[in-house]
Short mmCIF file of C-alpha atoms in Angstrom, two decimals:
data_model
loop_
_atom_site.label_atom_id
_atom_site.label_comp_id
_atom_site.label_asym_id
_atom_site.label_seq_id
_atom_site.Cartn_x
_atom_site.Cartn_y
_atom_site.Cartn_z
CA MET G 1 35.86 -2.41 -9.30
CA THR G 2 36.08 0.93 -7.52
CA LYS G 3 33.29 2.77 -5.83
CA THR G 4 33.16 5.23 -8.64
CA ASN G 5 32.91 2.69 -11.31
CA GLU G 6 30.27 0.85 -9.21
CA LEU G 7 28.09 4.26 -8.99
CA TRP G 8 28.57 4.79 -12.73
CA PHE G 9 27.38 1.24 -13.56
CA SER G 10 24.35 1.62 -11.42
CA LYS G 11 23.36 4.89 -12.87
CA LYS G 12 23.80 3.51 -16.59
CA LEU G 13 21.54 0.47 -15.55
CA ILE G 14 18.94 2.73 -14.28
CA GLU G 15 18.91 4.47 -17.43
CA MET G 16 18.57 1.20 -19.32
CA LEU G 17 15.78 0.04 -17.03
CA PHE G 18 13.60 3.26 -17.81
CA ILE G 19 14.44 2.91 -21.55
CA PHE G 20 13.07 -0.51 -21.60
CA SER G 21 10.02 0.75 -19.42
CA VAL G 22 9.03 3.20 -22.03
CA LEU G 23 9.04 0.49 -24.61
CA ALA G 24 7.06 -1.90 -22.44
CA LEU G 25 4.49 0.85 -21.96
CA ARG G 26 3.72 1.06 -25.63
CA ILE G 27 2.90 -2.59 -25.92
CA GLN G 28 1.08 -3.16 -22.73
CA GLY G 29 -2.36 -2.23 -21.70
CA MET G 30 -4.91 -2.34 -19.09
CA GLU G 31 -3.83 -5.75 -17.64
CA GLY G 32 -4.14 -7.11 -14.28
CA ASP G 33 -6.98 -6.46 -11.87
CA ILE G 34 -6.27 -5.16 -8.32
CA VAL G 35 -2.82 -4.35 -6.92
CA PHE G 36 -0.73 -1.72 -5.13
CA ASP G 37 -0.48 1.95 -6.13
CA LYS G 38 1.65 4.05 -3.84
CA ILE G 39 3.81 2.38 -1.10
CA LYS G 40 5.54 4.05 1.72
CA ALA G 41 7.97 2.28 4.03
CA TYR G 42 10.65 3.30 6.68
CA THR G 43 13.65 1.86 8.54
CA SER G 44 16.11 3.25 11.28
CA GLU G 45 18.62 0.84 9.94
CA PHE G 46 20.68 2.65 7.09
CA SER G 47 23.97 4.00 6.02
CA ILE G 48 24.63 6.94 3.67
CA ASP G 49 27.82 7.54 1.63
CA LYS G 50 29.77 10.85 1.97
CA ASP G 51 28.98 11.87 -1.52
CA ALA G 52 25.29 11.00 -1.42
CA PRO G 53 23.43 13.79 -3.18
CA LEU G 54 20.75 14.35 -0.36
CA GLU G 55 19.62 18.03 0.28
CA ILE G 56 19.80 18.95 3.92
CA VAL G 57 17.38 21.31 5.55
CA PRO G 58 19.58 23.02 8.02
CA CYS G 59 18.67 23.46 11.55
CA SER G 60 16.99 26.75 12.44
CA ILE G 61 18.80 29.66 14.58
CA GLY G 62 16.98 30.55 17.76
CA ASN G 63 15.73 34.06 18.11
CA ASN G 64 17.54 35.01 21.49
CA SER G 65 20.78 33.07 20.70
CA ARG G 66 23.18 31.84 18.08
CA GLU G 67 22.44 28.24 18.93
CA GLU G 68 20.89 26.01 16.43
CA SER G 69 17.19 24.81 17.46
CA ASN G 70 15.64 21.58 16.55
CA SER G 71 19.02 20.12 16.13
CA THR G 72 19.23 16.53 15.34
CA VAL G 73 21.69 13.93 14.09
CA LEU G 74 20.34 12.73 10.50
CA TRP G 75 23.09 10.02 10.20
CA TRP G 76 26.67 9.38 10.80
CA ASN G 77 29.63 9.59 8.30
CA GLY G 78 32.01 7.33 10.27
CA PHE G 79 32.43 9.16 13.61
CA ASN G 80 31.15 12.39 12.25
CA PRO G 81 27.46 13.32 12.60
CA VAL G 82 25.45 14.83 10.08
CA TYR G 83 23.06 17.52 11.59
CA GLY G 84 19.79 18.98 10.16
CA GLN G 85 16.15 19.08 10.41
CA LYS G 86 15.75 16.66 7.62
CA ALA G 87 17.34 15.50 4.38
CA TYR G 88 15.61 14.61 1.15
CA LEU G 89 15.90 13.28 -2.42
CA ASN G 90 13.84 12.62 -5.37
CA ARG G 91 15.28 10.20 -8.02
CA ASN G 92 13.78 8.20 -10.84
CA GLY G 93 10.47 7.81 -9.04
CA VAL G 94 11.58 7.17 -5.55
CA ASN G 95 11.19 9.85 -2.76
CA ILE G 96 13.51 9.68 0.13
CA THR G 97 13.31 11.64 3.38
CA ILE G 98 15.65 11.36 6.58
CA GLU G 99 14.37 12.99 9.86
CA ASN G 100 14.60 11.97 13.44
CA GLY G 101 16.83 9.09 12.76
CA ARG G 102 14.52 7.46 10.46
CA LEU G 103 14.88 6.93 6.47
CA SER G 104 11.48 6.92 4.90
CA PHE G 105 10.76 6.50 1.21
CA PHE G 106 7.77 5.93 -1.19
CA PHE G 107 7.33 4.83 -4.69
CA ASN G 108 4.74 3.44 -7.05
CA PRO G 109 5.66 0.06 -8.44
CA SER G 110 3.63 0.76 -11.80
CA SER G 111 5.50 4.07 -12.27
CA ILE G 112 8.92 2.38 -11.52
CA MET G 113 8.18 -0.34 -14.06
CA PHE G 114 6.25 1.73 -16.72
CA GLY G 115 6.71 5.24 -16.33
CA ASN G 116 3.13 6.17 -14.95
CA ASN G 117 0.86 4.30 -12.63
CA PHE G 118 -2.05 3.40 -15.16
CA LYS G 119 -1.07 -0.37 -15.68
CA ILE G 120 -2.03 -2.73 -12.95
CA ILE G 121 1.16 -4.76 -12.41
CA ASN G 122 1.34 -8.44 -11.64
CA PHE G 123 3.32 -10.30 -9.05
CA ASP G 124 6.50 -10.79 -10.98
CA GLU G 125 6.52 -7.08 -12.00
CA PHE G 126 6.16 -6.03 -8.45
CA LYS G 127 9.08 -7.89 -7.50
CA GLU G 128 11.03 -6.40 -10.41
CA SER G 129 9.85 -2.95 -9.20
CA LEU G 130 11.44 -3.34 -5.71
CA THR G 131 14.71 -4.62 -7.26
CA ARG G 132 14.69 -1.63 -9.22
CA VAL G 133 14.09 0.59 -6.16
CA GLY G 134 17.02 -0.89 -4.50
CA ILE G 135 19.38 -0.11 -7.41
CA ILE G 136 18.02 3.36 -7.44
CA LEU G 137 18.76 3.73 -3.77
CA GLN G 138 22.21 2.32 -4.02
CA ALA G 139 23.20 4.44 -7.01
CA GLN G 140 22.37 7.49 -4.75
CA GLY G 141 24.70 6.15 -2.23
CA ILE G 142 21.71 5.06 0.13
CA HIS G 143 22.05 1.47 1.75
CA ILE G 144 19.31 -0.38 3.44
CA ASP G 145 17.88 -3.70 3.66
CA LEU G 146 14.41 -3.36 1.56
CA GLU G 147 12.88 -6.33 2.83
CA THR G 148 12.87 -5.47 6.68
CA CYS G 149 11.66 -1.84 5.92
CA LYS G 150 8.25 -1.54 7.81
CA LEU G 151 5.15 -0.15 5.90
CA SER G 152 3.75 3.06 6.89
CA ARG G 153 1.25 3.56 3.74
CA VAL G 154 -0.08 1.14 1.40
CA ASP G 155 -2.54 2.15 -1.61
CA LEU G 156 -4.59 -0.39 -3.21
CA CYS G 157 -6.32 0.27 -6.33
CA CYS G 158 -8.10 -1.03 -9.43
CA ASN G 159 -9.28 0.39 -12.80
CA ILE G 160 -12.89 -0.29 -13.69
CA GLU G 161 -14.69 0.53 -17.13
CA VAL G 162 -17.69 2.37 -16.24
CA ASP G 163 -20.78 2.89 -18.46
CA HIS G 164 -20.99 6.74 -18.05
CA ASP G 165 -18.70 9.83 -17.54
CA VAL G 166 -17.21 9.40 -14.10
CA ASN G 167 -18.60 12.71 -12.71
CA LEU G 168 -22.16 11.00 -12.91
CA TYR G 169 -21.10 8.74 -10.09
CA ARG G 170 -20.23 11.48 -7.53
CA SER G 171 -23.68 12.35 -6.25
CA ALA G 172 -24.35 8.71 -5.78
CA LEU G 173 -21.20 7.86 -3.85
CA GLN G 174 -22.29 10.73 -1.46
CA LEU G 175 -24.81 8.45 -0.15
CA ILE G 176 -22.34 6.10 1.33
CA SER G 177 -21.14 6.30 4.83
CA PRO G 178 -18.11 4.05 5.16
CA LYS G 179 -17.43 1.89 8.14
CA PHE G 180 -14.83 2.79 10.84
CA MET G 181 -14.86 6.47 9.88
CA PRO G 182 -16.75 8.45 12.39
CA LYS G 183 -14.52 11.30 11.79
CA LYS G 184 -14.19 11.75 8.25
CA ARG G 185 -13.87 14.57 5.55
CA VAL G 186 -15.47 14.43 2.07
CA LEU G 187 -13.74 16.20 -0.92
CA VAL G 188 -15.69 16.55 -4.28
CA ASP G 189 -13.82 17.68 -7.33
CA ASP G 190 -14.16 17.55 -11.18
CA GLY G 191 -13.86 13.98 -11.89
CA SER G 192 -13.26 12.78 -8.41
CA TYR G 193 -14.83 11.95 -4.94
CA THR G 194 -12.81 11.29 -1.77
CA VAL G 195 -13.72 10.29 1.68
CA LEU G 196 -10.72 10.53 4.35
CA ASN G 197 -9.55 10.54 7.81
CA LYS G 198 -6.15 10.06 9.45
CA SER G 199 -5.84 6.30 8.91
CA ARG G 200 -7.95 5.46 5.82
CA GLN G 201 -8.95 7.12 2.39
CA TYR G 202 -11.34 6.09 -0.26
CA ILE G 203 -10.86 7.63 -3.68
CA PHE G 204 -12.82 7.46 -6.92
CA TYR G 205 -11.77 9.49 -9.82
CA ASP G 206 -11.31 9.87 -13.70
CA LYS G 207 -8.01 8.09 -14.33
CA LEU G 208 -7.69 9.30 -17.87
CA LYS G 209 -8.53 12.80 -16.91
CA GLN G 210 -5.96 12.57 -14.41
CA MET G 211 -3.24 11.32 -16.48
CA LYS G 212 -3.97 14.02 -19.14
CA SER G 213 -3.58 16.82 -16.65
CA ASN G 214 -0.01 15.30 -15.67
CA GLY G 215 0.91 15.55 -19.22
CA ILE G 216 0.99 11.77 -19.88
CA ASP G 217 0.46 10.48 -23.58
CA ILE G 218 -2.77 8.64 -23.49
CA GLU G 219 -2.21 7.43 -27.23
CA ALA G 220 0.85 5.50 -25.85
CA ILE G 221 -1.34 3.20 -24.15
CA ASP G 222 -3.95 0.73 -25.28
CA ILE G 223 -7.12 2.20 -24.11
CA ARG G 224 -10.40 1.32 -25.76
CA THR G 225 -12.77 3.29 -23.62
CA HIS G 226 -13.04 7.02 -22.42
CA HIS G 227 -14.70 5.85 -19.04
CA ILE G 228 -12.03 4.59 -16.74
CA MET G 229 -12.60 5.09 -12.97
CA ARG G 230 -9.73 4.67 -10.79
CA VAL G 231 -10.74 3.07 -7.28
CA GLU G 232 -8.26 3.35 -4.54
CA VAL G 233 -8.17 2.50 -0.70
CA ARG G 234 -5.35 4.14 0.98
CA LEU G 235 -4.21 2.80 4.25
CA MET G 236 -2.34 5.74 5.62
CA ASN G 237 -0.21 4.70 8.55
CA HIS G 238 1.50 1.57 9.79
CA LYS G 239 -1.23 0.37 12.07
CA SER G 240 -3.97 0.73 9.38
CA SER G 241 -1.84 -1.11 6.90
CA LYS G 242 -1.07 -3.96 9.75
CA ASN G 243 -4.73 -4.28 10.73
CA SER G 244 -6.11 -4.24 7.32
CA LEU G 245 -3.56 -6.39 5.54
CA ASN G 246 -2.05 -8.51 8.20
CA VAL G 247 1.52 -7.69 6.99
CA GLU G 248 4.28 -5.23 8.50
CA THR G 249 7.25 -5.24 6.06
CA LEU G 250 8.07 -4.83 2.37
CA GLY G 251 9.51 -8.33 2.33
CA GLU G 252 6.11 -9.82 3.39
CA LEU G 253 4.63 -8.40 0.02
CA LEU G 254 7.10 -10.67 -1.89
CA ASP G 255 5.29 -13.70 -0.94
CA ARG G 256 3.12 -14.64 -3.91
CA ASN G 257 0.25 -16.08 -1.66
CA ILE G 258 0.08 -12.76 0.33
CA PHE G 259 0.14 -10.74 -2.90
CA THR G 260 -2.74 -12.71 -4.23
CA HIS G 261 -4.66 -12.50 -0.82
CA ILE G 262 -4.36 -8.72 -0.67
CA LYS G 263 -6.22 -8.52 -3.88
CA ASN G 264 -9.21 -10.30 -2.03
CA ILE G 265 -8.75 -8.03 1.02
CA PHE G 266 -9.38 -5.00 -1.36
CA LYS G 267 -12.43 -6.55 -2.56
CA ASP G 268 -13.60 -7.17 1.02
CA ILE G 269 -12.85 -3.67 2.18
CA MET G 270 -15.04 -2.34 -0.67
CA LYS G 271 -17.88 -4.43 -0.18
CA ASN G 272 -17.97 -4.77 3.54
CA ASP G 273 -16.31 -1.50 4.67
CA PHE G 274 -17.31 1.12 2.18
CA PHE G 275 -20.50 -0.07 0.59
CA ARG G 276 -21.44 -1.89 3.79
CA PHE G 277 -22.97 -4.77 1.66
CA GLY G 278 -21.77 -7.83 3.54
CA ASP G 279 -23.28 -6.80 6.88
CA LEU G 280 -26.60 -6.11 5.28
CA LYS G 281 -26.76 -9.42 3.10
CA ASN G 282 -26.04 -11.32 6.39
CA ILE G 283 -29.06 -9.57 7.93
CA GLY G 284 -31.27 -10.20 5.01
CA SER G 285 -30.43 -13.91 4.91
CA VAL G 286 -32.35 -14.33 8.34
CA ILE G 287 -35.05 -11.96 8.19
CA SER G 288 -38.17 -12.46 6.06
CA THR G 289 -39.86 -9.07 5.67
CA ASP G 290 -38.73 -5.49 4.63
CA SER G 291 -39.90 -4.08 7.83
CA GLU G 292 -37.81 -6.41 9.90
CA VAL G 293 -34.63 -5.54 7.81
CA ILE G 294 -35.31 -1.92 8.39
CA ARG G 295 -35.46 -2.23 11.99
CA GLN G 296 -32.48 -4.19 12.31
CA ILE G 297 -30.42 -1.66 10.30
CA ARG G 298 -32.03 1.14 12.29
CA ALA G 299 -30.76 -0.32 15.46
CA THR G 300 -27.10 -0.12 14.17
CA TYR G 301 -27.38 2.88 11.94
CA PRO G 302 -30.31 5.11 13.23
CA ASN G 303 -29.64 8.04 10.83
CA LYS G 304 -28.85 6.16 7.77
CA ALA G 305 -31.40 3.18 7.96
CA ILE G 306 -33.73 4.16 5.02
CA ASP G 307 -30.77 5.29 2.75
CA ILE G 308 -28.97 1.95 3.51
CA PHE G 309 -32.21 -0.15 3.12
CA TYR G 310 -32.92 1.25 -0.15
CA LEU G 311 -29.38 0.65 -1.38
CA PHE G 312 -29.66 -2.88 -0.03
CA LYS G 313 -32.61 -3.50 -2.05
CA TYR G 314 -31.07 -2.76 -5.30
CA LEU G 315 -27.61 -4.48 -4.46
CA GLU G 316 -29.80 -7.77 -3.80
CA ASN G 317 -31.20 -7.22 -7.36
CA GLU G 318 -34.83 -7.02 -6.07
CA SER G 319 -37.56 -5.17 -7.74
CA PRO G 320 -37.80 -1.32 -7.28
CA PHE G 321 -40.76 -0.24 -4.91
CA SER G 322 -42.79 2.94 -4.97
CA LEU G 323 -42.55 5.71 -2.62
CA GLU G 324 -45.84 4.87 -1.06
CA ASP G 325 -44.55 1.37 -0.36
CA LEU G 326 -41.70 3.12 1.54
CA THR G 327 -43.90 5.41 3.43
CA SER G 328 -46.01 2.26 4.70
CA LEU G 329 -42.68 0.58 5.76
CA MET G 330 -41.50 3.61 7.58
CA THR G 331 -44.87 3.90 9.31
CA ALA G 332 -44.68 0.10 10.44
CA CYS G 333 -41.27 0.77 11.72
CA GLY G 334 -42.31 3.66 14.02
CA TYR G 335 -40.91 6.77 12.30
CA SER G 336 -42.77 9.86 12.87
CA PRO G 337 -44.94 11.69 10.33
CA SER G 338 -42.52 14.59 10.14
CA THR G 339 -39.60 12.19 9.33
CA ILE G 340 -41.86 10.25 6.83
CA SER G 341 -42.96 13.70 5.18
CA GLU G 342 -39.21 15.01 5.11
CA ARG G 343 -37.91 11.69 3.66
CA LYS G 344 -40.62 11.64 0.96
CA LYS G 345 -39.57 15.31 -0.02
CA GLN G 346 -35.94 13.94 -0.30
CA PHE G 347 -36.63 10.98 -2.46
CA LEU G 348 -38.90 13.18 -4.70
CA PHE G 349 -36.20 15.47 -5.10
CA ALA G 350 -33.67 12.68 -5.82
CA LEU G 351 -36.01 11.57 -8.79
CA THR G 352 -35.35 15.24 -10.30
CA LEU G 353 -31.62 15.23 -10.10
CA GLY G 354 -29.92 15.84 -13.51
CA GLN G 355 -27.89 12.64 -13.79
CA LYS G 356 -28.63 11.75 -17.33
CA ASP G 357 -26.96 9.98 -19.97
CA GLY G 358 -28.63 10.92 -23.34
CA GLU G 359 -32.30 10.60 -22.64
CA LYS G 360 -31.93 7.90 -19.89
CA SER G 361 -32.32 8.88 -16.27
CA LEU G 362 -29.92 7.28 -13.90
CA ARG G 363 -30.79 6.13 -10.55
CA ALA G 364 -27.99 6.56 -7.77
CA SER G 365 -28.63 3.05 -6.62
CA ASP G 366 -28.01 1.74 -10.00
CA LEU G 367 -24.66 3.55 -10.43
CA LEU G 368 -23.41 2.34 -6.91
CA ALA G 369 -24.33 -1.16 -7.80
CA GLU G 370 -22.44 -0.86 -11.05
CA ILE G 371 -19.40 0.27 -9.22
CA LEU G 372 -19.40 -2.38 -6.57
CA SER G 373 -20.29 -5.22 -9.09
CA LYS G 374 -17.40 -4.31 -11.49
CA ILE G 375 -14.98 -4.03 -8.45
CA ILE G 376 -15.90 -7.46 -7.21
CA SER G 377 -15.69 -8.98 -10.82
CA THR G 378 -12.30 -7.54 -11.38
#
């Protein structure tokens, strides 16, 4: 079989795969629990066919000379170098970039399999998605060893069915200060809440709203509720992915045991790093009184102790307590009168917030406890 025939066959195979993807999407709903969303990987070991349809961004010309600046060899065609700032190609859900001698690409396994990223795929579907990525790359004249590619970004996600409109949870989520994020930004938008820094991002958003805005046919998916919250943890570089998941390459994700273990890692990250519940639960198990709990929390998180304590009480399913009780506790723990007074004002204001579902007032702590419990139970 000639190379032209091979390319024709590969392209036809891709067309067939996507036809089957659409058919599968119409018969499969929100299955699975937790898995990968977007994955980005890179390699310095690659070859490019001469007729590969990559778009090359040419090197810029210096102001005082006719010589090209930022000149770099992107790859070699035999003994002939291909120069440019970078090259890129987007095909069938795979986005490829070549820059500084490195080929990087990203894809969404669910989108590769089913045409959008709503469905949470299982291990066998994930393996198939990588096979399809390899076919797509080869059809475009790009040759790499997928399994040895290093991970530079991994997004973990789950879909949870929440009791209320997703927007109602945004104010409650703003009470959380995630672990390991001293320099962070917070983005609040219609239907979404994001906390991010250079290495990690947490995103909570209305999945159905996002899909509709992207022109995806919701009717083609078997969804029986209007309140689907998408929860994502994005590990934004190689170091973050390695430290959090203890994996470095795409090939390691093809181990069924690792795939299953990563689901538990996602739950642990949400429980212990975002909600910080794991550390607080350990404190509570060895301390008998509320005042001692506050003192222990205050020693580690002096500016957030009362907020964390209040959330801790609800996550432990303990009975609510009054502002008077809280005032007494703060006094016993050595808070100044001005701090106690300011805190009372804040809590009284929180009780008046307009988070309502019909006639039922919604406590921020109840909303947070609902999110965490549903993530853990997936």
